[in-house]
Amino acid sequence: MNSLDHTHDPAAQSWVASANAADIDFPLQNLPYARARRAGTQQDWRIVVAIGDQALDLAKAASAGRWSSAIQVLLEPLARGDLNALMAQPAAARRALRQALFEALREGSPQQARLQGALIAQAELEFSLPARIGDYTDFYAGIHHAVTVGKLFRPDNPLLPNYKWVPIGYHGRASSIVVSGTPLRRPWGQRKGPNDEVPQFAPSQRLDHELELGLWVAQGNALGEPIPIERAEEHLFGLSLFNDWSARDIQPWEYQPLGPFLAKNFGSTVSPWIVCWEALAPFRCPLERAADDPRPLPYLQHTANEVAGGVDLQLEVWIHTAAQRAAGRGPTRLACSNMRHMYWTAAQLLTHHASNGCNLQPGDLLGTGTLSGPLPEQAGSLLELSQGGRQAVDLGEGESRTFLQDGDELSLRAYAERPGARRIGLGACSGLILPALAR
Ligand code: MN
């Protein structure tokens, strides 16, 4: 899963000209999948592959292109908009499709004339969720987030004693996960401040974002059968950006003793494109651990995972306020971070999840947890950036934020770049905050 092949060759170019620009997210070496159709139509949904600023419509490509019979079988459900069927395939089949698409879109491909008509500009598409999400689990693998948030509540003892032994997570809700571009309604909820005698039910005043990545499960495991760490990456389909919106005033009142509930499940936004795990091979990096940290228990330990279980993926959070849009000003960058700061790798999260025999299924989504970096300006939430709401974040031009306001548009972005590799990106994950409903 981790190995480089000709599809990572940084010199390879596409016959789709826009894919050869230096700073784009979707060159020939990336080839992420989304589920889309021409905007404003009742077209059936189909799976598309990003190439430059275009998308290859696999419904059209399946019939217009020339493919081997094995690839034709893989394309058939994709033409019907079913990405879960590809997720359920073994890693070797998924890799074979990546290679076939790479060859078809490569400069000089004999497929060019046949596939030209299967391209559509991404700007003309509307997206659905990329796959049917059976179950959603949110982890807490960003240790810098865990420490900073822990300090707000327990200055002397920020990190709970289990953190460096067991990947912390909770079962979330799949029904309220929406695709990027879907507006988010400010939630109502029950909260009780330190000076309140009784709780009140009101619109959240501490609405926040969480910079996360979504890990999509590929082939699952049978109930009762764990996934060994050395096989875990074969069960990972790919990555999307994931904003786990959070109501910070609802959370502290409701979360004990059973964990997060309505402060989390009013909406979570996922980016439309899934960058396949194979595309990230040139950007793998070691697991970051302090020398005096405990060694993971044997079921979470594997040499390849320690050496290259991480991903060097740059992460960014942007805010575009209503006032900025009205004045024709651009967005403000709130933070930069990196996926390499995860305390547990993607493989460890997956292996831990299945370690008790819990059955994962193709299309399940695992949130990583908020991926803050070690520095204050690398924080992946406003809770951290504003130090619990005590210090407003300056946005320039007289604007500032402690938490999100109605009309704010929050966007996550991610990209990987390294010498000797072609830069790839994940696209954007955006959501606009709508005012709470009147009640
Ligand atoms: Mn979260």
PDB file of N, CA, C and O in Angstrom, residues 57 252 271 294:
ATOM      1  N   ASP A  57     -16.078  11.604 -16.212  1.00  0.00           N
ATOM      2  CA  ASP A  57     -17.369  11.006 -15.875  1.00  0.00           C
ATOM      3  C   ASP A  57     -17.278   9.508 -16.168  1.00  0.00           C
ATOM      4  O   ASP A  57     -17.195   9.096 -17.328  1.00  0.00           O
ATOM      5  N   PRO A 252     -19.822  20.750  27.410  1.00  0.00           N
ATOM      6  CA  PRO A 252     -19.393  20.472  28.797  1.00  0.00           C
ATOM      7  C   PRO A 252     -20.543  20.068  29.713  1.00  0.00           C
ATOM      8  O   PRO A 252     -20.328  19.348  30.686  1.00  0.00           O
ATOM      9  N   SER A 271     -15.371  16.747   2.601  1.00  0.00           N
ATOM     10  CA  SER A 271     -15.065  17.231   1.254  1.00  0.00           C
ATOM     11  C   SER A 271     -15.517  16.192   0.225  1.00  0.00           C
ATOM     12  O   SER A 271     -15.571  14.995   0.525  1.00  0.00           O
ATOM     13  N   PRO A 294       5.411   5.771  26.191  1.00  0.00           N
ATOM     14  CA  PRO A 294       5.346   4.302  26.234  1.00  0.00           C
ATOM     15  C   PRO A 294       5.306   3.708  24.827  1.00  0.00           C
ATOM     16  O   PRO A 294       4.749   4.316  23.917  1.00  0.00           O
TER      17      PRO A 294
END
